[in-house]
Coordinates of C-alpha atoms and ligand atoms in Angstrom, one line a residue:
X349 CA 57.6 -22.5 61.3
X350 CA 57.3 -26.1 61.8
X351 CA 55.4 -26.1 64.5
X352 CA 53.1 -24.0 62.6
X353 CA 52.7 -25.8 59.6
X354 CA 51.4 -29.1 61.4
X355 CA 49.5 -27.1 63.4
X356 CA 47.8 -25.9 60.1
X357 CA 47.6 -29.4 58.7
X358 CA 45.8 -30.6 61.7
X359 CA 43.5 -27.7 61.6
X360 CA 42.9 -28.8 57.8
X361 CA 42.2 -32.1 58.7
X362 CA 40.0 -31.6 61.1
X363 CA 37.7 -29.4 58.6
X364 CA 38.0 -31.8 55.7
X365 CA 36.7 -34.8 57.9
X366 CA 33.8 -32.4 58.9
X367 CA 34.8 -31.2 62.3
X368 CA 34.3 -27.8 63.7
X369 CA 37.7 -26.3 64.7
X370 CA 37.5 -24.2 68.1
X371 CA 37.7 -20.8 68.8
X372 CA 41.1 -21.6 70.0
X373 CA 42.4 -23.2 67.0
X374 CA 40.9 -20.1 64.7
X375 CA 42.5 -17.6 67.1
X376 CA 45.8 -19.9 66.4
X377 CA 45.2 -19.6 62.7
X378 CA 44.5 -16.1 62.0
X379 CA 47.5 -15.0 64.0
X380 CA 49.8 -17.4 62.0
X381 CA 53.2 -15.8 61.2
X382 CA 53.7 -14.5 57.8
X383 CA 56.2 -16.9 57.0
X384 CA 53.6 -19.5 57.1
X385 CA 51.0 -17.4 55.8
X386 CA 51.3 -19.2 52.5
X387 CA 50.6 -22.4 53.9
X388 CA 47.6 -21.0 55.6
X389 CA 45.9 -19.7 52.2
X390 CA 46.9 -23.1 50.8
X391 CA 44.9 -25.2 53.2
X392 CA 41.5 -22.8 52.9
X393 CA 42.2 -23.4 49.2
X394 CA 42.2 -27.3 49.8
X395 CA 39.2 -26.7 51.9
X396 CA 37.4 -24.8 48.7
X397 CA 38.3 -27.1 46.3
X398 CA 36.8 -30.2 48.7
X399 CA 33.4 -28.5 49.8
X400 CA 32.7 -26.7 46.6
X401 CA 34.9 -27.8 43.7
X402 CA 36.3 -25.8 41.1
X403 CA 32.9 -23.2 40.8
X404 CA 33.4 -19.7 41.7
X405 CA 29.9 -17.7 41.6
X406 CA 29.5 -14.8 40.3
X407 CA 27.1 -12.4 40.5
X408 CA 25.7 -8.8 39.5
X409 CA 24.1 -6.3 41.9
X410 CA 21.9 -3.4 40.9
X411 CA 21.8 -0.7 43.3
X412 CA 17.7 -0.2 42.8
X413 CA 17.4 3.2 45.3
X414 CA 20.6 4.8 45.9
X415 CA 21.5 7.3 49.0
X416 CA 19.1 9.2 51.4
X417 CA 19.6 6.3 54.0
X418 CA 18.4 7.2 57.4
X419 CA 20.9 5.0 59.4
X420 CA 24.1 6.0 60.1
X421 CA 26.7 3.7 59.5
X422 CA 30.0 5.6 59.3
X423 CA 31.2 3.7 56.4
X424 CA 28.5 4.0 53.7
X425 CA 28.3 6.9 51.8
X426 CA 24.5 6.5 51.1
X427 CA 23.6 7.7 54.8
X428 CA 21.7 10.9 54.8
X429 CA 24.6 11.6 57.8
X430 CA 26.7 12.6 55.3
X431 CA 27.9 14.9 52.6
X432 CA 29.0 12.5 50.6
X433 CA 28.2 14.3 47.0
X434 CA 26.8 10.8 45.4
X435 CA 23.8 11.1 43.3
X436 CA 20.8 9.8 44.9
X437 CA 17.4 8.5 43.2
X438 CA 14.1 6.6 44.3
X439 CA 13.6 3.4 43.2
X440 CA 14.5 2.5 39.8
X441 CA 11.4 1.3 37.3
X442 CA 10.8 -2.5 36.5
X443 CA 11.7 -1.8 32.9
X444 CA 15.6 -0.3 33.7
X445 CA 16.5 -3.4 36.5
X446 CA 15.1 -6.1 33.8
X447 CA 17.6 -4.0 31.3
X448 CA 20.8 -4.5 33.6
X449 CA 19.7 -8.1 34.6
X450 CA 19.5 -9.3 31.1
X451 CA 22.8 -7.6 29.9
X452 CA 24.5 -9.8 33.5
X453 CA 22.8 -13.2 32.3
X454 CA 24.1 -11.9 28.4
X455 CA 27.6 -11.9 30.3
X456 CA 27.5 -15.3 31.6
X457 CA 26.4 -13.9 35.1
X458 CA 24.6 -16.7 37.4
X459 CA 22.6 -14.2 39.8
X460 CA 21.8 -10.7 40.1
X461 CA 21.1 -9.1 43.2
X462 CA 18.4 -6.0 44.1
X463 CA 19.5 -3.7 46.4
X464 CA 18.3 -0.9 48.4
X465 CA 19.4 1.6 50.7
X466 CA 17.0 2.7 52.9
X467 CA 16.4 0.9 57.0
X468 CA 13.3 -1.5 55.6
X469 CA 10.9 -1.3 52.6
X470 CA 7.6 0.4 53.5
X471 CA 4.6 -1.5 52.4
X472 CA 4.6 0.5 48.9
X473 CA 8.1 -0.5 48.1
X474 CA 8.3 -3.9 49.2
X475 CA 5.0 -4.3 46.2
X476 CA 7.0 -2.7 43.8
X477 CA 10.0 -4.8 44.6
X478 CA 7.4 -8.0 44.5
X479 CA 6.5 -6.5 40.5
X480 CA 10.2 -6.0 39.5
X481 CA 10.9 -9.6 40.9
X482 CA 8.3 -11.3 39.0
X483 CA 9.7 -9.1 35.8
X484 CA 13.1 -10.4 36.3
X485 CA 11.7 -14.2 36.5
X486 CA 9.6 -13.7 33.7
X487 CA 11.7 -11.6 31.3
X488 CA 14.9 -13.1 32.2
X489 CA 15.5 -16.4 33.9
X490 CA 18.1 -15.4 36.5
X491 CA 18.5 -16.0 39.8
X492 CA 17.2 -13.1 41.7
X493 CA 18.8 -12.1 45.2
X494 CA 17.5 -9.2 47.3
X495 CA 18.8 -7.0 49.7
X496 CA 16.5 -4.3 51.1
X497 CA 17.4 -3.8 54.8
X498 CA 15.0 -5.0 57.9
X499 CA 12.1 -6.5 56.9
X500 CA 9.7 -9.0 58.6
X501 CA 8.2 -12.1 58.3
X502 CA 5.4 -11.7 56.1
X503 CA 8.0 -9.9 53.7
X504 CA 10.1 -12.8 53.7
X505 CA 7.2 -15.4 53.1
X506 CA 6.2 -13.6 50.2
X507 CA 9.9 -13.2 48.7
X508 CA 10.5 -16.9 49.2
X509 CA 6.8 -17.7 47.6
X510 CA 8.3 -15.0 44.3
X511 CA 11.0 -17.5 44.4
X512 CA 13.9 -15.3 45.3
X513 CA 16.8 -17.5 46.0
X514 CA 19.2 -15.6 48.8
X515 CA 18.2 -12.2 50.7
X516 CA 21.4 -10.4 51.9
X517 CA 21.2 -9.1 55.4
X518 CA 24.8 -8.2 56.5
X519 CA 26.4 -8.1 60.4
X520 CA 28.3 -5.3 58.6
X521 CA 31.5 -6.0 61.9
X522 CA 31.9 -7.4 65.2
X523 CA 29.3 -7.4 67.6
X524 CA 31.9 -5.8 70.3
X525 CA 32.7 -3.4 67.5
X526 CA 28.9 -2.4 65.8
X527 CA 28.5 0.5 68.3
X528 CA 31.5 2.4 66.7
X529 CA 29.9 1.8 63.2
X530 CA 26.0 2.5 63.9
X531 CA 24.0 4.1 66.5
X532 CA 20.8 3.9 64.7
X533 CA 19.8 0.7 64.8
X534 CA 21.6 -2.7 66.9
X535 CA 23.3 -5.5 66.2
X536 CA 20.5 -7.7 67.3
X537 CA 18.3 -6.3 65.2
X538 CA 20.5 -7.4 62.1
X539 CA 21.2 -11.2 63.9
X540 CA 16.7 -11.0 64.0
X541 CA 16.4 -10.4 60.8
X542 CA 18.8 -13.1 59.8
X543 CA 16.7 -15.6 61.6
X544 CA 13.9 -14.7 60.1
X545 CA 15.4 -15.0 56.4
X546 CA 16.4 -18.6 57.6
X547 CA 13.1 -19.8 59.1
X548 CA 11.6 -18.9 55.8
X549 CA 13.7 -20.8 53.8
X550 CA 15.5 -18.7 51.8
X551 CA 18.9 -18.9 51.7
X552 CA 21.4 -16.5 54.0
X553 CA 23.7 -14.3 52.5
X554 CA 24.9 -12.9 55.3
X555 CA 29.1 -10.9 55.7
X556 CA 30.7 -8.1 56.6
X557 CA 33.5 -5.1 56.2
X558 CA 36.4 -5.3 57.8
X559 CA 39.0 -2.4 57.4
X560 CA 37.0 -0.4 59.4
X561 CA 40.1 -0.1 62.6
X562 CA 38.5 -3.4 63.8
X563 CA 41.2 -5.3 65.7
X564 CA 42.4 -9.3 64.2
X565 CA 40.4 -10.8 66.9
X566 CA 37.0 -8.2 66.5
X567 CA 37.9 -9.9 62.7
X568 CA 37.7 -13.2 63.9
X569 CA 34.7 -12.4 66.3
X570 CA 32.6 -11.7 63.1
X571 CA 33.7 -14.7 61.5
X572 CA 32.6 -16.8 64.4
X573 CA 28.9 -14.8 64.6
X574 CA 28.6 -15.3 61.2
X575 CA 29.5 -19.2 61.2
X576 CA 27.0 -19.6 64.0
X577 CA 24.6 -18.1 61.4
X578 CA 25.5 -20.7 58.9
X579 CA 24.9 -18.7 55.6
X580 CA 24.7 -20.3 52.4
X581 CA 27.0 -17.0 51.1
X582 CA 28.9 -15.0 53.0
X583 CA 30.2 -11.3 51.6
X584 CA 33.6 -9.7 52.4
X585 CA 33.7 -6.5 51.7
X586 CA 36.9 -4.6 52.6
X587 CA 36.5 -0.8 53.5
X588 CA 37.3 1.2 51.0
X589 CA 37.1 4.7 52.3
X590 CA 34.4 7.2 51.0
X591 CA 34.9 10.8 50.9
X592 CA 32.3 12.7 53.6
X593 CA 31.4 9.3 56.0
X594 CA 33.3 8.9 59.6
X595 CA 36.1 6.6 58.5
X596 CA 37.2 8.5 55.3
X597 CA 40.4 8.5 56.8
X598 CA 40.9 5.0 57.5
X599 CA 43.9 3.3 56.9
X600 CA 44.3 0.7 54.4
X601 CA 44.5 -3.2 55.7
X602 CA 48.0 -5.0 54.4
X603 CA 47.5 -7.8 52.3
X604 CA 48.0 -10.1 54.8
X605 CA 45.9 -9.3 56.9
X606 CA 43.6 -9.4 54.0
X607 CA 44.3 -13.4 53.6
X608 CA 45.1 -14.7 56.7
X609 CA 40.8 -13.4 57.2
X610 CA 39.7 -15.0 54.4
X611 CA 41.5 -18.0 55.0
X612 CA 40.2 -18.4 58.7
X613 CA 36.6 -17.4 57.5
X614 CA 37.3 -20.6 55.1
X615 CA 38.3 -22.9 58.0
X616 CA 35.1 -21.7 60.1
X617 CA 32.7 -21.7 57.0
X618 CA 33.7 -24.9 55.1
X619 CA 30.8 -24.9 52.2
X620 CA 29.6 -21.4 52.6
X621 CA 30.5 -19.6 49.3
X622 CA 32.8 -16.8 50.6
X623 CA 32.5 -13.8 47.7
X624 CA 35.0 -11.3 48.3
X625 CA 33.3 -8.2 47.7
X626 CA 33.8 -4.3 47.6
X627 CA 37.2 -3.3 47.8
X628 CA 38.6 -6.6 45.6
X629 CA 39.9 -4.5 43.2
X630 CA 41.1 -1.2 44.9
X631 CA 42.8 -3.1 47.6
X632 CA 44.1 -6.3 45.7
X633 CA 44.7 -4.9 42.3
X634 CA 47.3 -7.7 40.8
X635 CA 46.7 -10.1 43.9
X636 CA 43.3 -10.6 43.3
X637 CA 43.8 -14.3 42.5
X638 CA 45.1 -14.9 45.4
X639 CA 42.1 -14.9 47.3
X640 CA 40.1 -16.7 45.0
X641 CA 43.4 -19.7 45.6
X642 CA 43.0 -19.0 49.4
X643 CA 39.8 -19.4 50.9
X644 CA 36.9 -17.1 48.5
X645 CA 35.1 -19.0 46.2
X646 CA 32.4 -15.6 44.8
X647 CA 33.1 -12.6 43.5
X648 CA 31.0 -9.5 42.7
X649 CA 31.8 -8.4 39.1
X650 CA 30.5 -4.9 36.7
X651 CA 31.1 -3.2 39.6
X652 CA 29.5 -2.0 43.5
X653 CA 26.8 0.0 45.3
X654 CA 29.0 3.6 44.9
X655 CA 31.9 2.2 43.1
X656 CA 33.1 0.7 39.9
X657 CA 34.9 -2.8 39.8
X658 CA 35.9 -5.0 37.1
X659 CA 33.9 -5.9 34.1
X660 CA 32.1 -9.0 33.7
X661 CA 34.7 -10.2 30.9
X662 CA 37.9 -9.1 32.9
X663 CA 36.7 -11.1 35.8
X664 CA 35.8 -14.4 33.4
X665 CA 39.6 -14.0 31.9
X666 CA 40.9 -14.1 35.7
X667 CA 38.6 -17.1 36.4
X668 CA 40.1 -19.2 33.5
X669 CA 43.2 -18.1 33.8
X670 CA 43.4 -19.7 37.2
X671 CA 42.4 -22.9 36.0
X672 CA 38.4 -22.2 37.9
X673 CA 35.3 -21.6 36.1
X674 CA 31.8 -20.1 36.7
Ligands
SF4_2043 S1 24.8 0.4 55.2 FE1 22.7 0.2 54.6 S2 21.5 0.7 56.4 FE2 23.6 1.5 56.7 S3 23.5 3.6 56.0 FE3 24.1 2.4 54.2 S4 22.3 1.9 53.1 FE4 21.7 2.6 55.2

């Protein structure tokens, strides 16, 4: 254990003085012993604290066109693939997003984030989406994120020029490991569109799932992909398993196995703000603060695409009552 813990301390180090640690080293990390687990989630922590102080962002998402997807990834229950019994609907009008965005700045929420579920916006939803955004800036004053699959350069021109702060644009998993989870379109094509969304200049939010029956190191392969990507925020979502999709059988990941991620994407991403993201509360329940004091500096709150979370004012209690704020 010894060994381990300087091992972990020079890792630290080596991050704090702004150093990249090696593939080596994050291999190293992530398949620490559990005994020194806790020193692990400690040092990602200390790494938090020293890149991006005492924050942790929060944010809102509005799921703006829900189910009838035509890809196919086996974990989302919005895929036209499935029977998945949700309740679908076409984009929602201007007036009800402006609705949920003002009641998330009313609860102290910093940004709100459009999403859609469909491969790309055609040309008559992307102009809707442009309307809605301008609402939002108008009506509300919050930042305003979007997430609305594949989309080109033009697109993201105009949402950078409508002053959208971050577009979302997930690797989803591995790139060894994206064939099991989509056929329908590649992992390239997701790495393209994240270039794109960083010539522009709009920030990257750019994560993943993992819980999918990935293996530790097709973890760590993602975290390394999306380091190389350098987002500004980077989403961890952890499977939770829908009724009717491929993996609704998929076992749960342990709680450890839970951290010691989350802690390594911390060592690899230094300033990036790490959100932990669908699944915090069906998977952590009473642990969530452990994350938040090992490596995640973001949360999701009022809930997710197809599930509820915690409110707003739950998630502000939990904030405070680990000595951070929003
Ligand atoms: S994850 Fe996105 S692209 Fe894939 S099926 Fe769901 S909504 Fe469609």
């Amino acid at each position: 254990m010894n060994s381990e813990y300087a091992f972990i301390m020079k890792c630290k180090q080596k991050v704090l003085s702004s150093q990249k640690i090696t593939a080596y080293e994050a291999k190293s990390l992530i398949n620490i012993s559990d005994e020194s687990l806790q020193f692990l989630s400690d040092a990602a922590n200390e790494i938090t604290r020293k890149f991006n102080g005492n924050v942790i962002d929060v944010e809102t998402l509005i799921n703006a066109k829900k189910g009838t997807c035509p890809e196919d990834c086996s974990f989302c229950s919005q895929s036209a693939f499935y029977k998945t019994g949700i309740d679908i609907y076409k984009l929602l009008p201007a007036e009800t997003i402006v609705k949920n965005a003002k009641i998330a700045k009313d609860n102290g929420v910093k940004s709100f984030c459009l999403v859609c579920a469909w491969r790309g916006p055609s040309e008559k939803d992307f102009e809707q989406i442009c309307e809605i955004v301008k609402k939002v800036n108008s009506e509300v004053g919050i930042e305003v994120n979007c997430s609305l699959g594949f989309i080109d350069k033009k697109m993201a021109i105009r949402l950078k020029e409508l002053h959208v702060r971050r577009y979302n644009h997930n690797l989803e998993a591995a790139r060894s490991f994206f064939p099991k989870i989509c056929t329908k379109h590649t992992y390239q094509e997701r790495i393209d569109t994240n270039k794109i969304v960083k010539k522009v200049g709009l920030e990257l939010c750019c994560g993943g799932i993992i819980g999918m029956g990935e293996s530790r190191m097709q973890r760590l392969e993602l975290g390394i992909d999306l380091s190389d990507l350098n987002p500004e925020e980077c989403p961890i979502n952890i499977l939770v398993p829908q009724n009717g999709t491929p993996l609704e059988l998929q076992t749960k990941l342990s709680l450890s196995e839970i951290l010691r991620t989350i802690a390594v994407f911390r060592f690899l991403m230094p300033k990036t703000i790490l959100k932990i993201a669908g699944g915090r509360e069906v998977h952590l329940a009473n642990e969530q603060e452990k994350v938040l004091l090992g490596g995640a500096n973001g949360i999701i709150t009022g809930g997710y695409l197809t599930i509820d979370g915690n409110t707003a004012q739950e998630d502000m209690q939990m904030i405070s009552r680990i000595g951070l704020e929003t």
